[in-house]
CSV table of C-alpha atoms in Angstrom, one decimal:
chain,number,residue,atom,x,y,z
A,29,MET,CA,4.5,9.3,-43.6
A,30,SER,CA,6.5,7.9,-40.7
A,31,THR,CA,8.7,10.0,-38.5
A,32,LEU,CA,11.0,7.0,-38.2
A,33,GLY,CA,12.4,7.5,-41.7
A,34,ARG,CA,16.1,8.5,-41.7
A,35,VAL,CA,17.5,7.8,-45.2
A,36,LYS,CA,19.7,10.8,-45.6
A,37,LEU,CA,22.9,11.2,-47.4
A,38,SER,CA,25.5,13.2,-45.6
A,39,GLN,CA,26.0,16.8,-46.6
A,40,GLY,CA,29.5,15.6,-47.4
A,41,VAL,CA,28.2,14.1,-50.6
A,42,GLU,CA,27.5,17.5,-52.0
A,43,TRP,CA,30.8,18.9,-50.7
A,44,GLY,CA,32.8,16.0,-52.0
A,45,LEU,CA,31.4,16.0,-55.4
A,46,HIS,CA,31.8,19.7,-55.9
A,47,CYS,CA,35.4,19.7,-54.5
A,48,ALA,CA,36.4,16.7,-56.7
A,49,THR,CA,34.9,18.4,-59.7
A,50,LEU,CA,36.9,21.6,-58.9
A,51,LEU,CA,40.0,19.5,-58.7
A,52,VAL,CA,39.4,18.4,-62.3
A,53,LEU,CA,40.1,22.0,-63.3
A,54,ALA,CA,43.4,22.2,-61.4
A,55,PRO,CA,46.6,22.5,-63.4
A,56,PRO,CA,48.1,19.1,-64.2
A,57,GLY,CA,50.2,17.8,-61.2
A,58,ALA,CA,49.1,20.7,-58.9
A,59,THR,CA,47.8,20.0,-55.4
A,60,ILE,CA,45.1,22.3,-54.0
A,61,GLY,CA,45.1,23.0,-50.3
A,62,ARG,CA,42.0,22.2,-48.2
A,63,ALA,CA,41.8,25.8,-47.1
A,64,ILE,CA,41.3,26.9,-50.7
A,65,LEU,CA,38.7,24.2,-51.3
A,66,ALA,CA,36.8,25.2,-48.1
A,67,ARG,CA,37.0,28.9,-49.0
A,68,HIS,CA,35.8,28.3,-52.5
A,69,TYR,CA,32.5,26.9,-51.3
A,70,GLY,CA,32.3,28.6,-47.9
A,71,LEU,CA,32.6,25.4,-46.0
A,72,PRO,CA,33.9,24.7,-42.5
A,73,GLU,CA,37.5,23.6,-43.1
A,74,ALA,CA,37.8,21.1,-40.3
A,75,TYR,CA,34.7,19.3,-41.2
A,76,LEU,CA,35.5,19.3,-44.9
A,77,ALA,CA,38.9,17.8,-44.0
A,78,LYS,CA,37.1,14.7,-42.7
A,79,HIS,CA,35.4,14.2,-46.1
A,80,LEU,CA,38.6,14.9,-48.1
A,81,GLN,CA,40.5,12.4,-45.9
A,82,ALA,CA,37.7,9.8,-46.5
A,83,MET,CA,38.1,10.4,-50.3
A,84,ALA,CA,41.8,9.9,-50.0
A,85,ARG,CA,41.4,6.7,-48.0
A,86,ALA,CA,39.0,5.4,-50.7
A,87,GLY,CA,41.6,6.1,-53.4
A,88,VAL,CA,39.6,8.9,-55.1
A,89,LEU,CA,42.0,11.7,-54.1
A,90,ARG,CA,45.7,11.8,-53.5
A,91,ALA,CA,46.8,13.7,-50.4
A,92,THR,CA,50.2,15.4,-50.1
A,93,PRO,CA,51.0,16.3,-46.5
A,94,GLY,CA,52.9,19.4,-45.4
A,95,PRO,CA,52.4,23.2,-45.5
A,96,LYS,CA,52.4,23.3,-49.3
A,97,GLY,CA,50.4,20.1,-49.5
A,98,GLY,CA,46.9,19.5,-50.5
A,99,TYR,CA,44.7,17.3,-52.7
A,100,GLN,CA,44.6,16.2,-56.3
A,101,LEU,CA,42.6,13.5,-58.1
A,102,ALA,CA,44.2,10.1,-57.6
A,103,ARG,CA,43.5,9.1,-61.2
A,104,SER,CA,42.2,10.6,-64.4
A,105,ALA,CA,38.8,12.4,-64.1
A,106,ASP,CA,37.2,10.0,-66.6
A,107,GLN,CA,38.2,7.1,-64.3
A,108,ILE,CA,36.4,8.4,-61.2
A,109,THR,CA,32.6,7.9,-61.1
A,110,VAL,CA,30.1,9.7,-59.0
A,111,LEU,CA,29.6,6.4,-57.2
A,112,ASP,CA,33.3,6.3,-56.3
A,113,VAL,CA,32.9,9.7,-54.6
A,114,VAL,CA,29.6,9.0,-52.9
A,115,GLU,CA,30.8,5.6,-51.5
A,116,ALA,CA,34.0,7.2,-50.4
A,117,ILE,CA,32.0,9.6,-48.2
A,118,GLU,CA,29.1,7.4,-47.2
A,119,GLY,CA,30.7,4.0,-47.2
A,120,ALA,CA,29.6,1.1,-49.4
A,121,ALA,CA,27.3,-0.6,-46.9
A,122,LYS,CA,23.9,-1.6,-48.3
A,123,PRO,CA,21.1,0.4,-46.9
A,124,PHE,CA,18.6,-2.5,-46.5
A,125,LEU,CA,18.7,-4.2,-43.2
A,126,CYS,CA,17.7,-7.9,-43.4
A,127,GLN,CA,17.2,-9.6,-40.1
A,128,GLU,CA,15.7,-12.8,-41.6
A,129,ILE,CA,12.5,-12.3,-39.7
A,130,ARG,CA,11.0,-15.1,-41.8
A,131,GLN,CA,13.0,-17.4,-39.6
A,132,ARG,CA,11.5,-16.0,-36.4
A,133,GLY,CA,8.2,-16.1,-34.5
A,134,THR,CA,5.2,-18.5,-34.9
A,135,GLY,CA,5.6,-18.4,-38.7
A,136,ALA,CA,9.3,-19.3,-38.6
A,137,LEU,CA,10.5,-21.1,-41.7
A,138,PRO,CA,13.0,-23.9,-41.2
A,139,ALA,CA,16.6,-23.0,-42.2
A,140,GLU,CA,16.6,-25.4,-45.1
A,141,ALA,CA,13.8,-23.4,-46.7
A,142,CYS,CA,15.9,-20.2,-46.4
A,143,ARG,CA,19.0,-21.0,-48.3
A,144,ARG,CA,18.3,-18.3,-50.8
A,145,PRO,CA,17.5,-14.7,-49.8
A,146,CYS,CA,13.8,-14.0,-49.7
A,147,ALA,CA,11.9,-12.0,-52.3
A,148,VAL,CA,11.9,-8.9,-50.1
A,149,HIS,CA,15.7,-9.0,-49.7
A,150,VAL,CA,16.2,-9.5,-53.5
A,151,ILE,CA,14.0,-6.6,-54.5
A,152,MET,CA,15.6,-4.2,-52.0
A,153,GLU,CA,19.1,-5.3,-53.3
A,154,GLU,CA,18.1,-4.8,-56.9
A,155,ALA,CA,16.9,-1.3,-56.2
A,156,HIS,CA,20.2,-0.5,-54.5
A,157,GLN,CA,22.0,-1.8,-57.5
A,158,ALA,CA,19.9,0.4,-59.8
A,159,TRP,CA,21.0,3.4,-57.7
A,160,GLN,CA,24.6,2.3,-57.9
A,161,ASP,CA,24.4,1.7,-61.6
A,162,SER,CA,22.9,5.2,-62.1
A,163,LEU,CA,25.8,6.8,-60.2
A,164,ARG,CA,28.3,4.7,-62.0
A,165,GLN,CA,27.3,6.1,-65.4
A,166,THR,CA,28.7,9.6,-64.8
A,167,THR,CA,32.4,10.5,-64.2
A,168,LEU,CA,33.9,13.6,-62.8
A,169,ALA,CA,35.0,14.4,-66.3
A,170,ASP,CA,31.4,14.3,-67.5
A,171,ILE,CA,30.3,16.7,-64.8
A,172,ALA,CA,33.2,19.1,-65.5
A,173,ALA,CA,32.4,19.1,-69.2
A,174,LYS,CA,28.9,20.4,-68.3
A,175,ILE,CA,30.3,23.5,-66.5
A,176,PRO,CA,29.9,26.6,-68.7
A,177,THR,CA,33.2,27.9,-70.1
A,178,TRP,CA,33.1,31.2,-68.2
A,179,ILE,CA,32.7,29.4,-64.9
A,180,ARG,CA,35.4,26.9,-65.7
A,181,ASP,CA,37.8,29.7,-66.6
A,182,ARG,CA,37.0,31.7,-63.5
A,183,ASN,CA,37.4,28.7,-61.2
A,184,GLN,CA,40.7,27.8,-62.8
A,185,THR,CA,41.9,31.4,-62.1
A,186,LEU,CA,40.6,31.2,-58.5
A,187,LEU,CA,42.4,27.9,-57.9
A,188,THR,CA,45.8,29.2,-59.2
A,189,GLU,CA,45.7,32.7,-57.9
A,190,THR,CA,44.7,32.0,-54.3
A,191,PRO,CA,47.9,31.7,-52.2
B,25,MET,CA,35.4,4.5,-46.0
B,26,SER,CA,34.0,7.3,-43.9
B,27,THR,CA,32.5,6.8,-40.5
B,28,LEU,CA,30.2,9.6,-41.3
B,29,GLY,CA,28.0,7.5,-43.6
B,30,ARG,CA,24.5,6.9,-42.3
B,31,VAL,CA,22.4,5.7,-45.2
B,32,LYS,CA,20.3,3.1,-43.6
B,33,LEU,CA,16.8,2.0,-44.1
B,34,SER,CA,14.8,1.4,-41.0
B,35,GLN,CA,14.3,-2.2,-39.9
B,36,GLY,CA,10.6,-1.3,-40.3
B,37,VAL,CA,11.1,-1.7,-44.1
B,38,GLU,CA,11.7,-5.5,-43.7
B,39,TRP,CA,8.9,-5.7,-41.1
B,40,GLY,CA,6.4,-3.7,-43.2
B,41,LEU,CA,7.1,-5.6,-46.4
B,42,HIS,CA,6.8,-9.0,-44.8
B,43,CYS,CA,3.6,-8.1,-42.8
B,44,ALA,CA,2.0,-6.6,-45.9
B,45,THR,CA,2.8,-9.7,-47.9
B,46,LEU,CA,1.3,-11.8,-45.2
B,47,LEU,CA,-1.9,-9.7,-45.4
B,48,VAL,CA,-2.1,-10.7,-49.1
B,49,LEU,CA,-2.8,-14.2,-47.9
B,50,ALA,CA,-5.6,-13.2,-45.5
B,51,PRO,CA,-9.1,-14.3,-46.3
B,52,PRO,CA,-11.0,-11.6,-48.3
B,53,GLY,CA,-12.4,-8.9,-46.0
B,54,ALA,CA,-10.7,-10.3,-42.9
B,55,THR,CA,-8.7,-8.0,-40.6
B,56,ILE,CA,-5.6,-9.4,-38.9
B,57,GLY,CA,-4.7,-8.1,-35.4
B,58,ARG,CA,-1.3,-6.6,-34.9
B,59,ALA,CA,-0.6,-9.1,-32.2
B,60,ILE,CA,-0.9,-11.9,-34.7
B,61,LEU,CA,1.4,-10.1,-37.2
B,62,ALA,CA,4.0,-9.5,-34.4
B,63,ARG,CA,3.9,-13.1,-33.2
B,64,HIS,CA,4.2,-14.4,-36.7
B,65,TYR,CA,7.6,-12.8,-37.2
B,66,GLY,CA,8.6,-12.6,-33.5
B,67,LEU,CA,8.6,-8.8,-33.6
B,68,PRO,CA,8.1,-6.3,-30.7
B,69,GLU,CA,4.4,-5.5,-31.0
B,70,ALA,CA,4.5,-1.9,-29.8
B,71,TYR,CA,7.3,-1.0,-32.2
B,72,LEU,CA,5.6,-2.9,-35.1
B,73,ALA,CA,2.5,-0.9,-34.3
B,74,LYS,CA,4.2,2.3,-35.3
B,75,HIS,CA,5.1,1.0,-38.7
B,76,LEU,CA,1.6,-0.5,-39.2
B,77,GLN,CA,0.1,2.9,-38.3
B,78,ALA,CA,2.5,4.6,-40.7
B,79,MET,CA,1.4,2.2,-43.5
B,80,ALA,CA,-2.3,3.0,-42.7
B,81,ARG,CA,-1.6,6.8,-42.7
B,82,ALA,CA,0.0,6.3,-46.1
B,83,GLY,CA,-3.0,4.5,-47.5
B,84,VAL,CA,-1.3,1.2,-47.9
B,85,LEU,CA,-3.2,-0.6,-45.1
B,86,ARG,CA,-6.7,-0.1,-43.7
B,87,ALA,CA,-6.9,-0.1,-39.9
B,88,THR,CA,-10.0,-1.2,-38.1
B,89,PRO,CA,-10.0,-0.1,-34.4
B,90,GLY,CA,-11.4,-2.0,-31.5
B,91,PRO,CA,-10.7,-5.4,-29.8
B,92,LYS,CA,-11.6,-7.4,-32.9
B,93,GLY,CA,-9.9,-4.8,-35.1
B,94,GLY,CA,-6.7,-5.1,-37.1
B,95,TYR,CA,-5.2,-4.5,-40.5
B,96,GLN,CA,-6.0,-5.4,-44.0
B,97,LEU,CA,-4.6,-4.1,-47.3
B,98,ALA,CA,-6.2,-0.8,-48.3
B,99,ARG,CA,-6.5,-1.9,-52.0
B,100,SER,CA,-5.8,-4.9,-54.2
B,101,ALA,CA,-2.3,-6.4,-53.7
B,102,ASP,CA,-1.5,-5.8,-57.4
B,103,GLN,CA,-2.1,-2.1,-56.8
B,104,ILE,CA,0.4,-1.8,-53.9
B,105,THR,CA,4.0,-1.5,-55.0
B,106,VAL,CA,7.1,-2.2,-52.8
B,107,LEU,CA,7.8,1.6,-53.2
B,108,ASP,CA,4.4,2.4,-51.6
B,109,VAL,CA,5.4,0.3,-48.5
B,110,VAL,CA,9.0,1.6,-48.3
B,111,GLU,CA,7.9,5.2,-48.6
B,112,ALA,CA,5.1,4.7,-46.1
B,113,ILE,CA,7.7,3.5,-43.6
B,114,GLU,CA,10.6,5.8,-44.5
B,115,GLY,CA,8.8,8.9,-45.8
B,116,ALA,CA,9.2,10.1,-49.4
B,117,ALA,CA,11.9,12.7,-48.7
B,118,LYS,CA,14.8,12.6,-51.2
B,119,PRO,CA,18.0,11.5,-49.6
B,120,PHE,CA,20.3,13.9,-51.3
B,121,LEU,CA,20.8,17.2,-49.4
B,122,CYS,CA,21.6,20.1,-51.7
B,123,GLN,CA,22.6,23.2,-49.9
B,124,GLU,CA,23.6,25.1,-53.1
B,125,ILE,CA,27.2,25.5,-52.0
B,126,ARG,CA,27.9,26.7,-55.6
B,127,GLN,CA,26.4,30.0,-54.4
B,128,ARG,CA,28.6,30.3,-51.4
B,129,GLY,CA,32.3,31.2,-50.7
B,130,THR,CA,34.9,32.8,-52.8
B,131,GLY,CA,33.7,30.8,-55.8
B,132,ALA,CA,30.1,31.9,-55.4
B,133,LEU,CA,28.1,31.9,-58.6
B,134,PRO,CA,25.6,34.7,-59.1
B,135,ALA,CA,21.9,33.6,-58.6
B,136,GLU,CA,21.1,34.2,-62.3
B,137,ALA,CA,23.7,31.5,-63.2
B,138,CYS,CA,21.9,29.0,-60.8
B,139,ARG,CA,18.4,29.0,-62.1
B,140,ARG,CA,18.7,25.3,-63.0
B,141,PRO,CA,19.9,22.7,-60.5
B,142,CYS,CA,23.6,21.9,-60.9
B,143,ALA,CA,24.9,18.7,-62.5
B,144,VAL,CA,25.6,17.2,-59.1
B,145,HIS,CA,22.0,17.7,-58.0
B,146,VAL,CA,20.6,16.3,-61.2
B,147,ILE,CA,22.8,13.2,-61.1
B,148,MET,CA,21.8,12.4,-57.4
B,149,GLU,CA,18.2,13.0,-58.3
B,150,GLU,CA,18.3,10.6,-61.3
B,151,ALA,CA,19.9,7.9,-59.1
B,152,HIS,CA,17.1,8.3,-56.5
B,153,GLN,CA,14.5,8.0,-59.4
B,154,ALA,CA,16.3,4.8,-60.6
B,155,TRP,CA,15.9,3.4,-57.0
B,156,GLN,CA,12.2,4.4,-56.9
B,157,ASP,CA,11.6,3.0,-60.4
B,158,SER,CA,13.1,-0.3,-59.4
B,159,LEU,CA,10.9,-0.6,-56.3
B,160,ARG,CA,7.8,0.5,-58.3
B,161,GLN,CA,8.2,-2.5,-60.6
B,162,THR,CA,7.1,-5.1,-58.0
B,163,THR,CA,3.8,-5.3,-56.3
B,164,LEU,CA,2.8,-7.2,-53.2
B,165,ALA,CA,0.9,-9.6,-55.4
B,166,ASP,CA,4.2,-10.3,-57.3
B,167,ILE,CA,6.0,-11.1,-54.0
B,168,ALA,CA,3.1,-13.3,-52.7
B,169,ALA,CA,3.2,-15.2,-56.0
B,170,LYS,CA,6.8,-16.2,-55.4
B,171,ILE,CA,6.0,-17.8,-52.0
B,172,PRO,CA,6.2,-21.6,-52.3
B,173,THR,CA,2.7,-23.1,-52.1
B,174,TRP,CA,3.4,-25.1,-48.9
B,175,ILE,CA,4.5,-21.8,-47.1
B,176,ARG,CA,1.5,-19.9,-48.4
B,177,ASP,CA,-0.9,-22.7,-47.2
B,178,ARG,CA,0.8,-22.9,-43.9
B,179,ASN,CA,0.7,-19.1,-43.4
B,180,GLN,CA,-3.0,-19.0,-44.4
B,181,THR,CA,-3.7,-21.6,-41.8
B,182,LEU,CA,-1.7,-19.7,-39.1
B,183,LEU,CA,-3.5,-16.4,-39.9
B,184,THR,CA,-7.0,-17.9,-39.6
B,185,GLU,CA,-6.4,-20.3,-36.7
B,186,THR,CA,-4.7,-17.9,-34.3
B,187,PRO,CA,-7.3,-16.4,-32.0
């Protein structure tokens, strides 16, 4: 196994998905402060803020500024997929880097033979699409529905009681 | 979109897949020197060497040392999947980082409520499996079969003519 490997999702993916799922439980119309979200999961608030802002920029969360401000879901929980959250945090760039090496070196193919992406490129692209499709199948509402009732009730209480 | 995103496959994935596909075309039993592979695609030889060594360590290639040494496929091309090559280069570590934040902070769940992975973890794992499954469907023999005949013939000549 190579030590060159570096395919890692940011820890923000876990943070973002859990915080967004927590927001599903917030009372309708309520905004939840980032301090409450950070405390709930024991996260560094300033670093979590970057991820919450990224989710707001991507249209997953709605941010309300000010001392009483905070975050809420930007749309209904069944309209936000896991992929929406992951790409908000990580960006939507494709992970496979194609530098068209088939057009370089002693084996260089002429440009007219390279109008279509090569088989390697296509296969890597299809795998990325399979990953995206998988993450698109689940919404925040689906995740929230899997939370046991006692945890959901307790989280709802925590969200509304914390000042 | 966050600037924190960093999901990128190494450029070695493209290099490794193209070089391995080229080795499918080598005469039976022949080893191809890394200098020939590097020249064929115009790649920096020392850096390509790291990826070729990683593929040898992972059992995808067989390395023969010495001045007349080089690389060949470690097994039949229809027994080497794209996933084998990608994981040889990148490692097989899962990209999703789970730090069990559900057990931290004011919302911490007791350990006995966390015996199974949480929904977020399961979903991220399933997506990674979908990506792996996709890459497992294609072998080096499949890729080589898609190369137009004139390119295959030309590459075979290049591989055997180059000193």
